[in-house]
Short mmCIF file of C-alpha atoms in Angstrom, two decimals:
data_model
loop_
_atom_site.label_atom_id
_atom_site.label_comp_id
_atom_site.label_asym_id
_atom_site.label_seq_id
_atom_site.Cartn_x
_atom_site.Cartn_y
_atom_site.Cartn_z
CA MET A 100 -0.19 0.21 0.18
CA ARG A 101 3.19 2.24 0.79
CA GLU A 102 4.07 2.28 -2.41
CA LEU A 103 0.70 2.85 -4.38
CA VAL A 104 0.37 5.99 -2.41
CA GLU A 105 3.36 7.50 -3.00
CA TYR A 106 3.35 6.52 -6.75
CA VAL A 107 -0.22 8.88 -6.82
CA ILE A 108 1.03 11.65 -4.76
CA LYS A 109 4.51 11.62 -6.39
CA LYS A 110 2.43 12.07 -9.83
CA ILE A 111 1.01 14.92 -8.60
CA ALA A 112 2.93 16.77 -6.45
CA ASN A 113 5.03 19.85 -7.50
CA ASN A 114 8.24 17.90 -5.60
CA PRO A 115 7.90 14.99 -6.09
CA ASN A 116 11.79 14.18 -4.38
CA ASN A 117 10.18 15.67 -1.71
CA VAL A 118 7.61 13.23 -0.94
CA LYS A 119 8.08 10.24 1.83
CA VAL A 120 5.68 7.67 2.61
CA GLN A 121 6.45 5.25 6.11
CA GLU A 122 4.38 2.02 6.89
CA LYS A 123 3.57 1.12 10.44
CA GLU A 124 1.87 -2.05 10.92
CA GLY A 125 0.27 -2.65 14.20
CA GLU A 126 -2.21 -4.93 15.59
CA GLY A 127 -4.92 -4.90 12.93
CA ALA A 128 -3.76 -1.42 11.78
CA ILE A 129 -1.50 -0.33 9.30
CA ILE A 130 -0.97 3.45 9.80
CA LEU A 131 0.59 5.68 6.39
CA GLU A 132 2.49 8.53 6.95
CA VAL A 133 2.77 11.27 4.33
CA PHE A 134 5.44 13.70 4.52
CA LEU A 135 5.29 16.06 1.57
CA ALA A 136 6.92 19.72 0.94
CA GLU A 137 3.99 22.05 2.15
CA GLU A 138 3.54 24.21 -1.24
CA ASP A 139 2.15 20.14 -2.07
CA ARG A 140 0.18 20.11 0.83
CA ASP A 141 -2.02 22.00 -0.48
CA LYS A 142 -2.29 20.52 -3.64
CA ILE A 143 -2.59 16.52 -2.18
CA ILE A 144 -5.24 17.19 0.00
CA GLY A 145 -7.21 19.70 -2.26
CA LYS A 146 -10.55 21.62 -2.49
CA GLY A 147 -12.69 19.82 0.33
CA ALA A 148 -9.45 17.08 0.24
CA ARG A 149 -10.95 15.90 -2.59
CA ILE A 150 -7.82 14.06 -3.68
CA ALA A 151 -7.22 12.75 -0.24
CA ASN A 152 -10.60 11.60 0.47
CA ALA A 153 -10.50 9.88 -3.03
CA LEU A 154 -7.15 8.23 -2.36
CA ARG A 155 -8.10 7.48 1.48
CA VAL A 156 -10.90 5.33 -0.43
CA ILE A 157 -8.99 3.15 -2.36
CA VAL A 158 -6.49 2.12 0.40
CA GLU A 159 -8.65 1.63 2.82
CA GLU A 160 -10.94 -0.86 0.35
CA ILE A 161 -7.41 -2.07 -0.18
CA ALA A 162 -6.88 -3.05 3.10
CA ARG A 163 -10.71 -4.45 4.21
CA LYS A 164 -9.69 -6.48 1.87
CA VAL A 165 -6.85 -8.33 3.71
CA GLY A 166 -8.67 -7.69 7.08
CA LYS A 167 -6.90 -4.75 8.45
CA LEU A 168 -7.49 -1.29 8.95
CA VAL A 169 -5.70 1.63 7.34
CA ILE A 170 -5.14 5.05 8.63
CA MET A 171 -3.51 7.54 6.61
CA ARG A 172 -2.24 11.11 7.64
CA ILE A 173 -0.26 13.83 5.13
CA SER A 174 2.19 16.16 6.91
CA ASP A 175 4.88 18.53 5.74
CA LYS A 176 8.00 18.03 6.88
#
């Protein structure tokens, strides 16, 4: 999942070299922490958080199929 999120965000970001996604797995949950440049944060979140929410829906569906819960956080570096 980390690779998918990283790939999509790098394609959208103005500074793809500053994009980093960390995946931490706990009991029954996966946490994806997305780090990116501050100027890309608004672009990735999008108006009304449409881009971020669409990405969350995709990742949550993948996680659900393997019986996991996923949490995606977007932060700037």
